[in-house]
Coordinates of C-alpha atoms in Angstrom, one line a residue:
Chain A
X493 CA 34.5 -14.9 5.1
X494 CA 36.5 -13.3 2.7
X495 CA 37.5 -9.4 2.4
X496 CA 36.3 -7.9 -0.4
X497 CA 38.1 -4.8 -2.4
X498 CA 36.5 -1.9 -4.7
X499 CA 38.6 -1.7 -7.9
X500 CA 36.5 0.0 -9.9
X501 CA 34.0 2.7 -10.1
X502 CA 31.9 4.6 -13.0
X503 CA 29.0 6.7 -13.3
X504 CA 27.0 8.8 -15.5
X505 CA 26.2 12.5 -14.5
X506 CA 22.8 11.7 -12.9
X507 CA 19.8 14.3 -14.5
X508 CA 17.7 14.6 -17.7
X509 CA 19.8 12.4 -20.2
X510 CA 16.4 12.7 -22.9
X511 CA 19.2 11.5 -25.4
X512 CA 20.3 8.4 -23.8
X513 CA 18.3 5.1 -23.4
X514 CA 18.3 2.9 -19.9
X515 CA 20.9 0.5 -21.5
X516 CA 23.1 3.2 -22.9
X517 CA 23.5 4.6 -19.1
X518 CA 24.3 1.7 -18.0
X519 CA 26.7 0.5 -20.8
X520 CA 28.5 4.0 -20.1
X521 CA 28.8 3.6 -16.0
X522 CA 29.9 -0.3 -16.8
X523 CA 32.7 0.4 -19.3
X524 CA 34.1 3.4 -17.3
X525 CA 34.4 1.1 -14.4
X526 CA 36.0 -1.6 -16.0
X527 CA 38.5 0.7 -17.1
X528 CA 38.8 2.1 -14.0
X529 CA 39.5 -1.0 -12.4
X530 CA 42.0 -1.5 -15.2
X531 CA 41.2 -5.2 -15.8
X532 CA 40.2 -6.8 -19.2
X533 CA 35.5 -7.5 -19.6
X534 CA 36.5 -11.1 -19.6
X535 CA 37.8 -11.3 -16.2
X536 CA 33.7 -10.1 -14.5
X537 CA 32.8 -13.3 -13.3
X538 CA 29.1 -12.2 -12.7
X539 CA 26.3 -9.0 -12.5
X540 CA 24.5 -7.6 -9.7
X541 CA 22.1 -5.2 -11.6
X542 CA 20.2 -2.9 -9.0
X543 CA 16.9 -1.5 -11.2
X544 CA 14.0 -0.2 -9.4
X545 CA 10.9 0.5 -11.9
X546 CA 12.2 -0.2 -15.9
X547 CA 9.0 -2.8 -15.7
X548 CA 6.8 0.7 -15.6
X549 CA 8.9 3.1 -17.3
X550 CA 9.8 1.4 -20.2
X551 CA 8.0 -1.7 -19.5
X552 CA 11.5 -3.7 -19.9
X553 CA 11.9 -6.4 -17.5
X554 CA 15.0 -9.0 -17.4
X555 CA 17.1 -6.2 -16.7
X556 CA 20.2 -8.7 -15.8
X557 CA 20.2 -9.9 -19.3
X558 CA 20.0 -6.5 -20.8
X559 CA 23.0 -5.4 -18.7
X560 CA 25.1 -8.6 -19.5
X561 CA 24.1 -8.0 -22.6
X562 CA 24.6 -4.4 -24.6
X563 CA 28.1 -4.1 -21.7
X564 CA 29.2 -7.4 -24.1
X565 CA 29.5 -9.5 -21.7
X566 CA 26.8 -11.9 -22.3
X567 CA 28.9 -13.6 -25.1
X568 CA 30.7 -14.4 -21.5
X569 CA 28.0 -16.7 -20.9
X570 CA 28.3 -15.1 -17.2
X571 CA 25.6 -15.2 -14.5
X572 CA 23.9 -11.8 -14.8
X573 CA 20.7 -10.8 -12.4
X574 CA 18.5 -7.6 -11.4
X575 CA 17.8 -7.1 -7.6
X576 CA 14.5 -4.7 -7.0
X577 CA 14.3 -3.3 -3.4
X578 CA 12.7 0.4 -4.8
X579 CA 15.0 2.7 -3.3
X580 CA 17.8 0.9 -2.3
X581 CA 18.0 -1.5 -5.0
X582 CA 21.3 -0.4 -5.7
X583 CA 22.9 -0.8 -2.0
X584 CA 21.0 -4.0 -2.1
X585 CA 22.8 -5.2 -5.1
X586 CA 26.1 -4.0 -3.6
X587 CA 25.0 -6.6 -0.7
X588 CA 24.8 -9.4 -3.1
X589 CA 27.6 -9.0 -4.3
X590 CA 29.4 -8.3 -1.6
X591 CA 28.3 -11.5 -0.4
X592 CA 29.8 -13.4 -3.8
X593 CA 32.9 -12.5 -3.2
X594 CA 33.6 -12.8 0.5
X595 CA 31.9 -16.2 0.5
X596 CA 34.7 -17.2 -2.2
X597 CA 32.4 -18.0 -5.1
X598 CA 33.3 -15.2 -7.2
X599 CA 36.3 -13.0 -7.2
X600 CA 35.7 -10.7 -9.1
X601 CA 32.1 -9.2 -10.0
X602 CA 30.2 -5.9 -11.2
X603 CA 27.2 -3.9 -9.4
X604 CA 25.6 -1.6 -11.8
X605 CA 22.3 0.1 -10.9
X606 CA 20.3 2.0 -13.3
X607 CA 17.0 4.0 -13.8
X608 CA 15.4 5.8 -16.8
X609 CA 12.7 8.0 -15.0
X610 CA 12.3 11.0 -18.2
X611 CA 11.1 8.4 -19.9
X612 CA 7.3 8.8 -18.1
X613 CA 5.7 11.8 -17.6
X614 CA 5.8 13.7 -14.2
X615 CA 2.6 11.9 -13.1
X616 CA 3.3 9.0 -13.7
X617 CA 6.4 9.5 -12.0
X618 CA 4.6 10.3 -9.0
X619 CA 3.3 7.2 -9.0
X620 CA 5.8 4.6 -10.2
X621 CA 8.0 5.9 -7.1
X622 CA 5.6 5.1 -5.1
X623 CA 5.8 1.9 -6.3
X624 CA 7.7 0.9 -3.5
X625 CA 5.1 1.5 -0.5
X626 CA 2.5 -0.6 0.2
X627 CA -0.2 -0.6 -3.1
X628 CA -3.2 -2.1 -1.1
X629 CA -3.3 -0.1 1.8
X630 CA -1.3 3.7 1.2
X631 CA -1.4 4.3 -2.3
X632 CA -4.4 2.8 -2.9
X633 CA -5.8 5.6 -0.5
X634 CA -4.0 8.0 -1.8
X635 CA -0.8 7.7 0.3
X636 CA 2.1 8.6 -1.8
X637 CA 6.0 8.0 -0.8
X638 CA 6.1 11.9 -0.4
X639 CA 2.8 11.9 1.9
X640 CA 3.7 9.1 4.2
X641 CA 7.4 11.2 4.5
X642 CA 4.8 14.0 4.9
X643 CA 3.2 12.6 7.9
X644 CA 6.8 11.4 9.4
X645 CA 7.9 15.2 8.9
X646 CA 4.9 16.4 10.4
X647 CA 5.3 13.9 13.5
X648 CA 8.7 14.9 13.9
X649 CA 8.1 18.5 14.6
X650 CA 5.2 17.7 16.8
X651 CA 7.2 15.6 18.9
X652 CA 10.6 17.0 19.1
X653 CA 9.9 20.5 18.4
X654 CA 11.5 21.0 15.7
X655 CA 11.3 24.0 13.6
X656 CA 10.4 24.3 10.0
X657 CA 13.9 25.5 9.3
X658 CA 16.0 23.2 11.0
X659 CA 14.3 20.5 8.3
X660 CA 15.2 22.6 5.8
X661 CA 19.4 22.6 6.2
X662 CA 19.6 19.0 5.2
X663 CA 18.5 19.9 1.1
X664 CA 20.7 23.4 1.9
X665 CA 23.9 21.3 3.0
X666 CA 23.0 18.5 0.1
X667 CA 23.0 21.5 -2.6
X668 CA 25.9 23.4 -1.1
X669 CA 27.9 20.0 -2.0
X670 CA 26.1 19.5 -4.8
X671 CA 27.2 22.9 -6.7
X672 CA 30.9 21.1 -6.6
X673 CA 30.4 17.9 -8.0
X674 CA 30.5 17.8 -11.8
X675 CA 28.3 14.6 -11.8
X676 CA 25.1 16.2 -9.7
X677 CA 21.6 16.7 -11.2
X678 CA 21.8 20.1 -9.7
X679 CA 24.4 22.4 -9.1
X680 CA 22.6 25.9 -8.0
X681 CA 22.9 26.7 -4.3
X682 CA 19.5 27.3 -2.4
X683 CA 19.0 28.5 1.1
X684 CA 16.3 27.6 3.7
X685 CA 13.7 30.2 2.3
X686 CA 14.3 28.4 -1.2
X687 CA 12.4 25.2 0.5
X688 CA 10.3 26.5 2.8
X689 CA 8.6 28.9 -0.2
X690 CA 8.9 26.1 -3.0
X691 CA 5.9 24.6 -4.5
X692 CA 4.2 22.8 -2.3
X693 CA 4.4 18.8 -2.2
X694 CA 2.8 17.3 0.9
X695 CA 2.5 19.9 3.9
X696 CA 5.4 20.4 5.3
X697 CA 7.6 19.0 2.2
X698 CA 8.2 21.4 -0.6
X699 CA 9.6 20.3 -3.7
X700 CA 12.5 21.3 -2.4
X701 CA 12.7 18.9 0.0
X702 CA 12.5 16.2 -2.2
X703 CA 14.8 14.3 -4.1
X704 CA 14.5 14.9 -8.4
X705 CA 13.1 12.2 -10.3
X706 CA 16.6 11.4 -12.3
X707 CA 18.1 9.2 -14.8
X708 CA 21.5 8.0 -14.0
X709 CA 23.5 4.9 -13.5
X710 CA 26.1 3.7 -11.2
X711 CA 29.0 1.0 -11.3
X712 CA 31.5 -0.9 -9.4
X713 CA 33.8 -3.9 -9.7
X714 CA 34.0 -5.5 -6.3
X715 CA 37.7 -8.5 -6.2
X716 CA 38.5 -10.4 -3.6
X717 CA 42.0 -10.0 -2.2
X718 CA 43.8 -12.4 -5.0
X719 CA 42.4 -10.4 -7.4
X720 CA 44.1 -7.2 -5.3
X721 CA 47.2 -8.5 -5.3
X722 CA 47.7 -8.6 -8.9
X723 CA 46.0 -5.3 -9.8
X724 CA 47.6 -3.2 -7.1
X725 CA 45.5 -0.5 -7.1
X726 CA 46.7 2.6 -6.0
X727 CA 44.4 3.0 -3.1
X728 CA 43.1 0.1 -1.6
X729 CA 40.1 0.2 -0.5
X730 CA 37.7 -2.4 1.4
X731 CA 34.1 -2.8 1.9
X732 CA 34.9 -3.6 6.0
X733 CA 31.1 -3.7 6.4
X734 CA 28.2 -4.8 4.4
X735 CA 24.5 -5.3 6.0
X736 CA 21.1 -5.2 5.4
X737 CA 18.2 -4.9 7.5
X738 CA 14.1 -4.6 7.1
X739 CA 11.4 -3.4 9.0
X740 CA 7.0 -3.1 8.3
X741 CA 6.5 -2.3 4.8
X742 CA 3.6 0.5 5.2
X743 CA 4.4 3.0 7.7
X744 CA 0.7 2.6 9.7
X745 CA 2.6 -0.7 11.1
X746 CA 5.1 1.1 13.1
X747 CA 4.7 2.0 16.8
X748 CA 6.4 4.7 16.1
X749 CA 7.0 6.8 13.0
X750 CA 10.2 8.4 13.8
X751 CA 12.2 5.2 14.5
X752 CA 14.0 3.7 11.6
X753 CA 14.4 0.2 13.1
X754 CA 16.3 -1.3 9.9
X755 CA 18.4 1.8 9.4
X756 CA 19.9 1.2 13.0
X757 CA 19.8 -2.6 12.4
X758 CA 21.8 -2.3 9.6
X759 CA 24.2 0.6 10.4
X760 CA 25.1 -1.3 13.7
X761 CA 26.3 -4.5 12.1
X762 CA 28.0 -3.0 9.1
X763 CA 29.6 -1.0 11.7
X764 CA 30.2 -3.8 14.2
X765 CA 31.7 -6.1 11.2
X766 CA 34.4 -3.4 10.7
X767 CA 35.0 -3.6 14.0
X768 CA 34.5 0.0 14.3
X769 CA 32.0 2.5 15.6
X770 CA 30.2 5.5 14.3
X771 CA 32.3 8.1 16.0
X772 CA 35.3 7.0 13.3
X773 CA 33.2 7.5 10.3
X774 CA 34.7 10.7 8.3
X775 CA 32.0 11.0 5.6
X776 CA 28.1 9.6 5.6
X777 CA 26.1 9.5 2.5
X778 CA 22.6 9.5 3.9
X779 CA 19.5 8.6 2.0
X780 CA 18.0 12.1 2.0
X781 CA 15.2 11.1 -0.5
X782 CA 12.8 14.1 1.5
X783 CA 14.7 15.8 4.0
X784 CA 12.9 14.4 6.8
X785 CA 14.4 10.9 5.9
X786 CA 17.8 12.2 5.3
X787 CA 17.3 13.7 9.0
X788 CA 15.7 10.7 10.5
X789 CA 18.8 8.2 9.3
X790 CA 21.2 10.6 10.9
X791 CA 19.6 10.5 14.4
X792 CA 18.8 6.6 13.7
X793 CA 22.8 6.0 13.3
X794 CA 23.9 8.1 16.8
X795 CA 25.1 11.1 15.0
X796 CA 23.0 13.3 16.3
X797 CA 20.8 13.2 19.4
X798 CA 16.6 12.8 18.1
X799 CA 14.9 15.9 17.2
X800 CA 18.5 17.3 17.0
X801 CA 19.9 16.9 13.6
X802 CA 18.3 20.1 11.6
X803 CA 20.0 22.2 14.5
X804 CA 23.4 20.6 14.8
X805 CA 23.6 21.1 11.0
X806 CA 22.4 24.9 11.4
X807 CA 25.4 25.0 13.9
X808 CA 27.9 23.7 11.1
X809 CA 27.9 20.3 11.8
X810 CA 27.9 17.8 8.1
X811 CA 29.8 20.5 6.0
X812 CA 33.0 18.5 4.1
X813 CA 35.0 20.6 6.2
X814 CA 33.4 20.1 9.5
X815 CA 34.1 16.3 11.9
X816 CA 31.7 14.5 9.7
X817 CA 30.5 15.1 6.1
X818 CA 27.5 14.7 5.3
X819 CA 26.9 13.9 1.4
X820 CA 29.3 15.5 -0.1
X821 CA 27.9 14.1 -3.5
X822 CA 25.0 16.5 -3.1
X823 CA 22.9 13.8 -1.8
X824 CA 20.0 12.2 -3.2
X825 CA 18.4 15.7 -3.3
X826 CA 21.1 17.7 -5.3
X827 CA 23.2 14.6 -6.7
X828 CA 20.1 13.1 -8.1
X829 CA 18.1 9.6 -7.1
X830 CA 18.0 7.5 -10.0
X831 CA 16.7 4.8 -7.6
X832 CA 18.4 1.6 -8.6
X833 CA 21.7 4.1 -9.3
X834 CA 21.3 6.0 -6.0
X835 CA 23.0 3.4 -3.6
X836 CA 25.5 2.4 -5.8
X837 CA 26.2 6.1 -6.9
X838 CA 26.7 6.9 -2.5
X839 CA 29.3 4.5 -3.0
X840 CA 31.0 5.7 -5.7
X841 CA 31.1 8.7 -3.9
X842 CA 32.5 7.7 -1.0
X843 CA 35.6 5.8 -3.2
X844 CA 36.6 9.1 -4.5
X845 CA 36.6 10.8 -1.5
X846 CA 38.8 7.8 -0.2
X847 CA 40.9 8.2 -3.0
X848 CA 41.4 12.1 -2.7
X849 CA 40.0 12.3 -6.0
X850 CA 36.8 14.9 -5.3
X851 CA 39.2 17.9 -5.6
X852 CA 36.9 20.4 -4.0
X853 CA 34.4 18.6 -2.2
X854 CA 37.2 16.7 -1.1
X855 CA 36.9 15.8 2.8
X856 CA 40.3 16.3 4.5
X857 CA 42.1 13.0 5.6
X858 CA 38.9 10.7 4.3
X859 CA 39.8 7.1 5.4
X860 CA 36.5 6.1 6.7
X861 CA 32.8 6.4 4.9
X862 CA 29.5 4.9 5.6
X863 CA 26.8 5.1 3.1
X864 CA 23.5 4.1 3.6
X865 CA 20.4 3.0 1.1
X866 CA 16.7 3.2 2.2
X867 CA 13.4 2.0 0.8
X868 CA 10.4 3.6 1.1
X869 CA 9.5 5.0 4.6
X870 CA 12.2 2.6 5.8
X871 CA 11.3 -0.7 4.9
X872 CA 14.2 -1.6 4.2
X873 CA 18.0 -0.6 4.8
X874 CA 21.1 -1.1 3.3
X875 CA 24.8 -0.3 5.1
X876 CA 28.2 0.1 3.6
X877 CA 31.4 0.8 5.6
X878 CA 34.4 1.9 3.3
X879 CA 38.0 1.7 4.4
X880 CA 41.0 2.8 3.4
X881 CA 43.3 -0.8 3.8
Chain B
X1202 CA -6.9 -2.8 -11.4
X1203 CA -8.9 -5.6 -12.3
X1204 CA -12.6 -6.5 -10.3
X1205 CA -10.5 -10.0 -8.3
X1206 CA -7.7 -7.8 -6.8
X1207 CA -10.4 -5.1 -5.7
X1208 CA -12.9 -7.5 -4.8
X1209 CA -11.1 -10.1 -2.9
X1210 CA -10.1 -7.0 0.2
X1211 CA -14.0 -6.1 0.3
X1212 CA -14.3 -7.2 3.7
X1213 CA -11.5 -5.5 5.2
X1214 CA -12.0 -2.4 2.7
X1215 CA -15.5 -2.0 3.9
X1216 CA -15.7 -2.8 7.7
X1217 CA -12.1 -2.5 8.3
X1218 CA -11.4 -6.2 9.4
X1219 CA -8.1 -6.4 10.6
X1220 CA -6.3 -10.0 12.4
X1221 CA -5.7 -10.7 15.9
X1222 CA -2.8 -13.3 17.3
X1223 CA -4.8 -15.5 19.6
X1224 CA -1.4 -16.2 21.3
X1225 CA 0.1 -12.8 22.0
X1226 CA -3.3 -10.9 21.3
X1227 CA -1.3 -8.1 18.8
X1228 CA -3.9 -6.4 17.0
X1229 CA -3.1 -6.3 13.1
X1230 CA -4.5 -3.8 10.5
X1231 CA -4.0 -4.4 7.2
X1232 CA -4.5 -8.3 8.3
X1233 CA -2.1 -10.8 8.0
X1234 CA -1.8 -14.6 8.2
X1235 CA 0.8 -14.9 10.6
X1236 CA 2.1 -12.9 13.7
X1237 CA 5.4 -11.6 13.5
X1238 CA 6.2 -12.2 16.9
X1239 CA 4.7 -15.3 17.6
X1240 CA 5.7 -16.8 14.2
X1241 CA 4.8 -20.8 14.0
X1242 CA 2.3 -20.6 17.1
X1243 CA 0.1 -17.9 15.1
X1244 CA -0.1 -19.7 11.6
X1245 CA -4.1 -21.1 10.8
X1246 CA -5.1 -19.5 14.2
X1247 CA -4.8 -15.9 13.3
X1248 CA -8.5 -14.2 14.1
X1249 CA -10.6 -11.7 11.9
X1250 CA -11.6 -8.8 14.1
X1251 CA -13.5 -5.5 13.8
X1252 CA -11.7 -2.6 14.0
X1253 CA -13.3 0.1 16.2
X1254 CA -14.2 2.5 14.2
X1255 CA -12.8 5.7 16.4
X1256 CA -9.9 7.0 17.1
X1257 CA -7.3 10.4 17.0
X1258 CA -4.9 12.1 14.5
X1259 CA -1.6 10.7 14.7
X1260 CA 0.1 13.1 12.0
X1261 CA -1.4 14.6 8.9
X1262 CA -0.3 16.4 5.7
X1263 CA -2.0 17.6 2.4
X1264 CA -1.0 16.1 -0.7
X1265 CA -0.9 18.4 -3.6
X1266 CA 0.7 15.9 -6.2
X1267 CA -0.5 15.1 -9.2
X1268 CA -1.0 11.4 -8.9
X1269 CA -3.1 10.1 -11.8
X1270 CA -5.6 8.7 -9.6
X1271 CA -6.5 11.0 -7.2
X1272 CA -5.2 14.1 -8.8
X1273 CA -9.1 15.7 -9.1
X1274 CA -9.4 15.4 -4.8
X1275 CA -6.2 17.3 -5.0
X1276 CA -5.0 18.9 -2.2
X1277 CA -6.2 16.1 -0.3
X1278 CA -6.1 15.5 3.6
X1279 CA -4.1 12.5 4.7
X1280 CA -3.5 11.1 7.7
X1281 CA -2.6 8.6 10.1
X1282 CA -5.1 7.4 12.9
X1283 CA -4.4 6.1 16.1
X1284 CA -7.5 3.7 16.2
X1285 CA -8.6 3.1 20.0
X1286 CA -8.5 -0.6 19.7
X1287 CA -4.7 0.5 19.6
X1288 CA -3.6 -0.6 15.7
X1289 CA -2.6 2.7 13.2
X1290 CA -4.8 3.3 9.8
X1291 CA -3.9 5.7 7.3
X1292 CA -6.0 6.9 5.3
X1293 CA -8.0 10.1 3.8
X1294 CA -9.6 12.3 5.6
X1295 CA -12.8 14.5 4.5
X1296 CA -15.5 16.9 5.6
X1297 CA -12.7 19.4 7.3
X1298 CA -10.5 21.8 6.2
X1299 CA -6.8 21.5 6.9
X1300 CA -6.6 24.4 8.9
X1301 CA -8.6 23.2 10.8
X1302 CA -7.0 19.6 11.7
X1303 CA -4.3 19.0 14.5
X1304 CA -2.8 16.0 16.0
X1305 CA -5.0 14.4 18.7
X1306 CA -8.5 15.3 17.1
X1307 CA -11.0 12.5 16.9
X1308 CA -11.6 11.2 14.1
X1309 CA -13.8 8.0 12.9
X1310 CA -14.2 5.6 9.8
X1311 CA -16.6 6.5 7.2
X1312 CA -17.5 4.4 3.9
X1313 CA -16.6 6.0 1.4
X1314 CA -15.9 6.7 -2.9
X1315 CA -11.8 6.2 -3.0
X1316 CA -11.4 6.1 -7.3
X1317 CA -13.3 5.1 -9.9
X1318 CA -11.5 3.6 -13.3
X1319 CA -12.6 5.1 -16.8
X1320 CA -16.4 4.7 -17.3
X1321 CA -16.4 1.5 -18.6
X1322 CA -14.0 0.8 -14.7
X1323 CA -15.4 -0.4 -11.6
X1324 CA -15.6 2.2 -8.7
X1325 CA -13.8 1.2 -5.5
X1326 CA -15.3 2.2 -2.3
X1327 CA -13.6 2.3 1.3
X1328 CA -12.7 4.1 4.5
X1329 CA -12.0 7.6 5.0
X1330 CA -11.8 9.6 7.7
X1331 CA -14.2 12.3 9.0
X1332 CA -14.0 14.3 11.6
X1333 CA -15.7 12.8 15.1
X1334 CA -16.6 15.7 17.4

């Protein structure tokens, strides 16, 4: 197996873009990434799109081709194909091709993910995100994603103890971040009062502690190490872990609801394949799509004992400043989670932060991130490790 | 949703008829054709079986969203049951109000209205939960 290198990265400011169609948010992410890799269109050998829902929101399927397409590459006559895991279609697509390149086929690829959700109204929203758990037996009863994270929330503090408020510091920390990165939905500071008094969404979660529905797209050019060498980018930096891990699709098939069995699946092999361990990791983008996942993926990956991580983070712990920093993007809650983006965009993140380019959120001596890309309740899991090579 | 993909899940819709693996005896609810830990050695022998209808409140929330089809019911109760035959259902639950749920209360299966389609639609029945003490 091959390494594989990130040369380039691009992204749109995730939010309300009602001026901007799905293909021009990808086009602008693509180009900004191909400049930032500072190679020539030509030289993209192929196209991992990550799209979750553009079948429902603007009833456009064959995504890949669109891509390929309006970024003018399809003149290229270049492989070009959408990967669909809901959530983490974007880390998934990263997988893919990540895969590419270190198996030697390609050396020199782009993962875009997109989504257009202001297309829809806010009720159909509600429903096309829940697109990604089960249809037949917890949506057709009425289980939305934000009910079934509802019900995992409401577990959590019946088991563990946990209070109210210690859920509530993973959307303050994500927020707090946020306010400092020019390319978040939301930049406005909140406190724990803020979500606990917010509209209600599903008892215990507030809007508040949900991620926005938001529009957004996300972009990198992934080279093998030939390709490296001639660039000579100023950082290098290497995906040193890539894996991907699934679990029951409807959260009623779980012994237990507070186990994330393909977030620790996946963390521990990305990890193990860098031939590292989770207690060198600087910065972790978690997939804090209601805070009660966010929290759940923290425990799931050992950086916090179970029950635990609301309370280590009231104690400090995740601020850029602090041993470990937590989404310094802002998160999927403050950021934004345009869904097939939302992977993708963690890792864009965590290649400026290696960089020293995220002035300042920027996390002291960053040579280490792991970002990581859920679906659903946790069906399925997605795990980068970055380096700094 | 058209009559076929409603129709063809009546049995398990209606008396909640989940699977059992004859060779490990795992108890599955929604049914499926093969046993994820038995693999090979479960495929064409997997068993319909009757889910008890009884069982406890796992966890609960109330949804308040605005989801097209069930945004008249809303807030609605929703939980997840842990059935005594062992297997989890989610589901609704009905005839209590949430202040007055908590984990660990019995609950059991009732037949039930889930969503009707415009008035020329078909109207889908299936479980909900009421209260069982």
């Amino acid at each position: 197996m091959r390494d594989v290198y990130i040369i380039g990265i691009g992204q749109t400011k995730y939010g309300e873009h009602w001026e901007k169609s799905l293909r021009a948010l990808v086009v602008e992410a693509g180009l900004k990434a191909i400049e930032d890799a500072n190679i020539y269109s030509k030289e993209i050998q192929a196209i991992f799109g990550g799209n979750m829902s553009a079948g429902s929101t603007i009833y456009q399927d064959n995504i890949g081709s669109l891509i390929s397409d309006f970024s003018g590459l399809s003149v290229n006559r270049i492989p070009a194909m959408r990967i669909e895991n809901g959530s983490a279609s974007g880390g998934a697509a990263v997988h893919a091709g990540f895969v590419s390149v270190a198996s030697g086929f390609y050396d020199t690829v782009l993962v875009g993910g997109v989504e257009k959700l202001t297309d829809v109204s806010m009720e159909d929203q509600a429903e096309i995100v829940s697109g990604e758990v089960d249809q037949e037996w917890e949506l057709f009863n009425g289980g939305t994603l934000a009910g079934l994270q509802a019900l995992m929330a409401r577990r959590y503090m019946h088991e563990y103890g946990a209070k109210r408020e210690e859920i509530a510091m993973l959307p303050v920390l994500s927020h707090e971040h946020g306010s400092e990165n020019p390319y978040a939905h939301f930049r406005n500071r909140i406190k724990v009062e803020d979500v606990i008094n917010a509209t209600m969404v599903a008892d215990p979660l507030t809007m508040l502690d949900m991620a926005p529905a938001s529009d957004g797209a996300a972009v990198l050019i992934l080279a093998s190490e030939e390709k490296v060498r001639q660039i000579k980018p100023e950082v290098k930096i290497k995906i040193s872990g890539s894996a991907m891990s699934s679990d029951f699709m409807s959260l009623q098939s779980r012994e237990n609801l507070l186990e994330l069995k393909a977030v620790r699946d996946s963390t521990e092999k990305a990890l193990k394949m860098s031939k590292s361990d989770i207690k060198r990791v600087k910065i972790v983008e978690t997939h804090d799509s209601s805070s009660i996942m966010g929290l759940l993926i923290l425990e799931e990956i050992g950086l916090f004992p179970k029950g635990k991580a609301g309370k280590y983070l009231e104690e400090g712990y995740g601020h850029k400043d602090s041993r470990v920093a937590i989404n310094t993007s802002g998160g999927l809650k403050a950021k934004g989670h345009p869904m097939g983006a939302t992977g993708i965009g963690q890792i864009v993140e965590s290649v400026i932060q290696l960089r020293g380019k995220a002035e300042k959120r920027q996390v002291h001596n960053a040579d280490m991130a792991l970002a990581i890309n859920v679906a659903g309740t946790g069906s399925a899991s997605i795990s980068h490790v970055l380096e700094v090579v | 949703m058209t009559i076929p993909r409603y129709w063809r899940e009546f049995q398990h819709r209606y008396r909640l008829i989940g699977t059992k693996c004859p060779k490990c005896g795992r108890i599955y609810f929604p049914p499926r054709e093969v046993c994820p830990y038995c693999h090979r050695e479960s495929i064409g022998k997997m068993q319909k079986v009757e889910i008890k209808n009884t069982g406890k409140v796992y966890s609960y929330t109330v949804i308040h969203q605005d989801v097209p089809d069930f945004k008249f019911l809303k807030p609605y109760l929703f939980i997840i049951a842990e059935m005594d035959s062992g297997v989890k259902v989610s589901g609704q639950l009905v005839d209590v109000s949430p202040e007055d749920v908590r984990i660990g209360m019995p609950v059991r299966i009732s037949f039930r209205r889930i969503r009707e389609e415009d008035r020329a639609g078909i109207i889908e029945y299936g479980y909900k939960f009421i209260p069982d003490e």
